[in-house]
CSV table of C-alpha atoms in Angstrom, one decimal:
chain,number,residue,atom,x,y,z
A,1,ARG,CA,-35.4,72.4,161.9
A,2,LYS,CA,-34.6,69.8,164.3
A,3,GLU,CA,-31.7,70.2,166.7
A,4,VAL,CA,-30.2,66.8,165.8
A,5,GLU,CA,-31.1,65.2,162.5
A,6,GLN,CA,-30.5,61.5,161.4
A,7,ASP,CA,-31.5,59.5,158.5
A,8,PRO,CA,-34.0,57.1,160.2
A,9,GLY,CA,-33.1,54.2,157.9
A,10,PRO,CA,-33.5,51.2,158.1
A,11,PHE,CA,-30.1,50.2,156.8
A,12,ASN,CA,-30.3,46.5,155.9
A,13,VAL,CA,-26.8,45.1,155.4
A,14,PRO,CA,-25.2,41.7,155.3
A,15,GLU,CA,-22.9,40.3,157.9
A,16,GLY,CA,-19.4,41.5,157.4
A,17,ALA,CA,-20.4,44.9,155.6
A,18,THR,CA,-19.3,48.2,156.4
A,19,VAL,CA,-22.0,50.7,157.2
A,20,ALA,CA,-21.8,54.5,157.9
A,21,PHE,CA,-24.3,56.7,159.7
A,22,ASN,CA,-24.5,60.5,159.5
A,23,CYS,CA,-25.9,63.1,161.8
A,24,THR,CA,-26.1,66.9,161.8
A,25,TYR,CA,-26.7,69.3,164.6
A,26,SER,CA,-28.0,72.9,164.5
A,27,ASN,CA,-26.5,74.4,167.6
A,28,SER,CA,-23.1,75.6,166.9
A,29,ALA,CA,-22.4,76.0,170.7
A,30,SER,CA,-22.8,72.2,171.2
A,31,GLN,CA,-19.8,70.9,173.2
A,32,SER,CA,-20.0,67.2,173.6
A,33,PHE,CA,-21.1,64.5,171.2
A,34,PHE,CA,-22.1,60.8,171.6
A,35,TRP,CA,-23.3,57.8,169.8
A,36,TYR,CA,-25.6,55.7,171.8
A,37,ARG,CA,-27.2,52.3,170.9
A,38,GLN,CA,-30.9,51.6,171.7
A,39,ASP,CA,-32.2,48.0,171.4
A,40,CYS,CA,-35.9,47.7,171.0
A,41,ARG,CA,-37.9,48.5,174.1
A,42,LYS,CA,-34.7,49.1,176.1
A,43,GLU,CA,-32.9,52.0,177.4
A,44,PRO,CA,-30.1,53.7,175.4
A,45,LYS,CA,-26.5,52.5,176.1
A,46,LEU,CA,-23.4,54.7,175.4
A,47,LEU,CA,-21.5,53.4,172.5
A,48,MET,CA,-18.8,55.9,172.3
A,49,SER,CA,-18.1,59.7,172.7
A,50,VAL,CA,-17.0,61.6,169.6
A,51,TYR,CA,-13.9,63.8,169.6
A,52,SER,CA,-12.9,66.3,167.0
A,53,SER,CA,-9.8,64.3,166.3
A,54,GLY,CA,-11.8,61.2,165.6
A,55,ASN,CA,-11.7,58.1,167.6
A,56,GLU,CA,-12.0,54.4,167.1
A,57,ASP,CA,-13.2,51.7,169.4
A,58,GLY,CA,-12.7,48.3,167.8
A,59,ARG,CA,-14.9,48.0,164.8
A,60,PHE,CA,-16.4,51.3,165.5
A,61,THR,CA,-15.1,54.7,164.3
A,62,ALA,CA,-16.6,58.1,165.1
A,63,GLN,CA,-15.8,61.5,163.6
A,64,LEU,CA,-16.9,65.1,164.3
A,65,ASN,CA,-16.6,67.9,161.9
A,66,ARG,CA,-17.4,71.1,163.9
A,67,ALA,CA,-17.2,73.5,160.9
A,68,SER,CA,-20.0,71.4,159.1
A,69,GLN,CA,-21.7,70.5,162.4
A,70,TYR,CA,-21.6,67.0,161.3
A,71,ILE,CA,-21.0,63.7,163.1
A,72,SER,CA,-20.4,60.2,161.7
A,73,LEU,CA,-20.4,56.6,162.9
A,74,LEU,CA,-18.7,53.9,160.9
A,75,ILE,CA,-19.2,50.2,161.8
A,76,ARG,CA,-16.8,47.8,160.1
A,77,ASP,CA,-17.3,44.0,159.7
A,78,SER,CA,-21.0,44.2,160.9
A,79,LYS,CA,-22.3,41.5,163.2
A,80,LEU,CA,-25.8,40.3,163.7
A,81,SER,CA,-25.6,41.7,167.2
A,82,ASP,CA,-25.0,45.2,165.8
A,83,SER,CA,-28.7,45.3,164.8
A,84,ALA,CA,-30.2,48.2,166.9
A,85,THR,CA,-31.1,51.9,166.6
A,86,TYR,CA,-28.1,54.1,166.7
A,87,LEU,CA,-28.8,57.6,168.4
A,88,CYS,CA,-26.7,60.6,167.7
A,89,VAL,CA,-26.7,62.7,170.9
A,90,VAL,CA,-25.5,66.2,171.5
A,91,ASN,CA,-24.8,68.2,174.7
A,92,THR,CA,-25.1,71.9,174.3
A,93,GLY,CA,-23.5,72.4,177.7
A,94,THR,CA,-26.5,73.7,179.4
A,95,ALA,CA,-26.8,71.7,182.7
A,96,SER,CA,-25.7,68.6,180.8
A,97,LYS,CA,-28.9,68.4,178.9
A,98,LEU,CA,-28.6,65.9,176.0
A,99,THR,CA,-30.5,66.3,172.9
A,100,PHE,CA,-31.2,63.1,171.0
A,101,GLY,CA,-31.6,62.3,167.4
A,102,THR,CA,-34.5,60.2,166.1
A,103,GLY,CA,-32.0,57.4,165.6
A,104,THR,CA,-30.9,55.3,162.6
A,105,ARG,CA,-32.1,51.7,162.5
A,106,LEU,CA,-29.6,49.0,161.5
A,107,GLN,CA,-30.5,45.5,160.6
A,108,VAL,CA,-27.7,43.2,159.9
A,109,THR,CA,-28.6,40.0,158.0
A,110,LEU,CA,-27.0,36.7,157.2
B,1,GLY,CA,-19.6,51.1,186.5
B,2,ALA,CA,-22.2,53.5,187.6
B,3,VAL,CA,-25.7,51.9,187.8
B,4,VAL,CA,-29.2,53.6,187.7
B,5,SER,CA,-32.1,51.6,188.7
B,6,GLN,CA,-35.6,52.5,187.6
B,7,HIS,CA,-38.9,51.0,189.0
B,8,PRO,CA,-41.4,49.6,188.1
B,9,SER,CA,-40.3,48.5,184.6
B,10,TRP,CA,-43.8,48.1,183.4
B,11,VAL,CA,-47.1,49.6,184.5
B,12,ILE,CA,-50.6,49.0,183.1
B,13,CYS,CA,-53.5,50.9,184.7
B,14,LYS,CA,-56.8,52.6,184.3
B,15,SER,CA,-57.3,56.1,183.1
B,16,GLY,CA,-57.4,58.6,186.0
B,17,THR,CA,-54.8,56.6,188.1
B,18,SER,CA,-51.7,58.5,189.3
B,19,VAL,CA,-48.5,56.5,188.7
B,20,LYS,CA,-45.1,57.0,190.4
B,21,ILE,CA,-41.9,56.0,188.8
B,22,GLU,CA,-38.6,55.8,190.8
B,23,CYS,CA,-35.1,56.4,189.7
B,24,ARG,CA,-32.1,55.5,191.9
B,25,SER,CA,-28.4,55.9,191.5
B,26,LEU,CA,-27.0,52.7,193.1
B,27,ASP,CA,-23.4,53.5,193.4
B,28,PHE,CA,-22.9,57.2,193.1
B,29,GLN,CA,-24.6,60.4,194.4
B,30,ALA,CA,-26.5,62.3,191.7
B,31,THR,CA,-27.4,65.9,192.3
B,32,THR,CA,-29.0,66.0,188.9
B,33,MET,CA,-31.2,63.5,187.3
B,34,PHE,CA,-33.2,63.7,184.0
B,35,TRP,CA,-36.5,62.4,182.9
B,36,TYR,CA,-37.1,61.5,179.3
B,37,ARG,CA,-40.1,60.2,177.4
B,38,GLN,CA,-40.1,58.3,174.2
B,39,PHE,CA,-43.1,57.6,172.0
B,40,PRO,CA,-42.9,54.7,169.5
B,41,LYS,CA,-40.5,55.3,166.7
B,42,GLN,CA,-39.7,58.8,168.1
B,43,SER,CA,-36.6,60.1,169.7
B,44,LEU,CA,-36.1,60.5,173.5
B,45,MET,CA,-37.6,63.9,174.6
B,46,LEU,CA,-36.3,65.5,177.8
B,47,MET,CA,-39.2,66.3,180.0
B,48,ALA,CA,-37.5,67.8,183.0
B,49,THR,CA,-34.3,68.1,184.9
B,50,SER,CA,-34.5,67.1,188.5
B,51,ASN,CA,-32.3,68.8,191.0
B,52,GLU,CA,-31.8,67.5,194.5
B,53,GLY,CA,-33.2,69.8,197.2
B,54,SER,CA,-34.8,72.2,194.8
B,55,LYS,CA,-37.6,72.5,192.2
B,56,ALA,CA,-37.3,70.6,189.0
B,57,THR,CA,-36.8,72.5,185.7
B,58,TYR,CA,-39.4,71.5,183.1
B,59,GLU,CA,-38.9,71.7,179.3
B,60,GLN,CA,-41.3,73.8,177.2
B,61,GLY,CA,-44.6,72.2,176.7
B,62,VAL,CA,-44.3,69.7,179.8
B,63,GLU,CA,-47.0,70.5,182.4
B,64,LYS,CA,-45.4,70.7,185.8
B,65,ASP,CA,-48.6,69.9,187.6
B,66,LYS,CA,-49.2,66.8,185.5
B,67,PHE,CA,-45.8,65.4,185.9
B,68,LEU,CA,-44.6,65.8,189.6
B,69,ILE,CA,-40.9,65.5,190.2
B,70,ASN,CA,-39.5,65.0,193.6
B,71,HIS,CA,-35.6,64.6,194.2
B,72,ALA,CA,-35.5,64.4,198.0
B,73,SER,CA,-32.1,62.6,198.2
B,74,LEU,CA,-28.9,62.4,196.4
B,75,THR,CA,-29.8,58.9,195.1
B,76,LEU,CA,-33.6,59.1,194.5
B,77,SER,CA,-35.8,61.0,192.1
B,78,THR,CA,-39.4,60.3,191.6
B,79,LEU,CA,-41.8,61.1,188.7
B,80,THR,CA,-45.5,60.9,189.3
B,81,VAL,CA,-47.9,61.0,186.4
B,82,THR,CA,-50.9,62.4,187.9
B,83,SER,CA,-54.5,61.4,186.6
B,84,ALA,CA,-52.9,59.5,183.7
B,85,HIS,CA,-54.6,59.3,180.4
B,86,PRO,CA,-54.1,57.0,177.4
B,87,GLU,CA,-52.2,59.8,175.7
B,88,ASP,CA,-49.7,59.6,178.6
B,89,SER,CA,-48.9,56.0,177.5
B,90,SER,CA,-45.2,56.0,176.8
B,91,PHE,CA,-41.6,54.8,177.6
B,92,TYR,CA,-40.3,56.9,180.5
B,93,ILE,CA,-36.6,56.9,181.2
B,94,CYS,CA,-34.5,58.4,183.8
B,95,SER,CA,-30.8,59.2,183.8
B,96,ALA,CA,-28.3,60.4,186.1
B,97,ARG,CA,-25.0,62.3,185.7
B,98,ASP,CA,-22.1,60.7,187.3
B,99,PRO,CA,-20.2,63.5,189.1
B,100,ALA,CA,-17.0,62.1,188.0
B,101,GLY,CA,-18.1,63.2,184.5
B,102,GLN,CA,-20.2,62.5,181.5
B,103,PRO,CA,-21.9,60.8,180.1
B,104,GLN,CA,-25.2,60.2,181.6
B,105,HIS,CA,-26.3,56.7,183.0
B,106,PHE,CA,-29.8,55.6,182.0
B,107,GLY,CA,-32.2,53.5,183.9
B,108,ASP,CA,-33.9,50.6,182.3
B,109,GLY,CA,-37.0,52.7,181.6
B,110,THR,CA,-40.6,52.3,182.6
B,111,ARG,CA,-43.2,51.2,180.0
B,112,LEU,CA,-46.5,52.9,181.0
B,113,SER,CA,-49.8,51.8,179.5
B,114,ILE,CA,-53.0,53.6,180.3
B,115,LEU,CA,-56.2,51.8,179.5
């Protein structure tokens, strides 16, 4: 079983749609959780951290369920510029090592 | 914000060549840097953790004699792919942890193509 699992997609949605991505992780000792965004042939960029209480940043909402070892990302009012691959990332706390999911590809269309 | 610079961004060379990639933290000191590799349509995979002033820690399955890591200063780590072959062609990305806290800051990546 992979340490971090994501649906690879692609998710094709029209502009203005709401889309949700899910991620599960296998290590119950994981301590920190993040969503990164990666554009084609570019480095990953931090989108947001994920907290147990849930957190929101503009159109983006992230949630964590430790009991189910599940993380989600909700994007409201999708923009064309949101098209990218979204990476679920987990830090197990060992020397700050990050484990990346394979990513979920989002394509927002007109 | 914290910036990590990676150089070169693109390398094309013949099989058997050794290639050095540099990773610099521009506005903070990084005692720990990380080297990742990403094959097409796959996830980033951690290759090794680079520790300033000491030996790097390699992940299982990564040959330390093949991928030489040097972290001689608090702002520079280098990865040398020795005697590169076509199967080493990949996207190599470094990151550094800002001592002020998480998360890691990534370099722009180096696209390595071995002919």
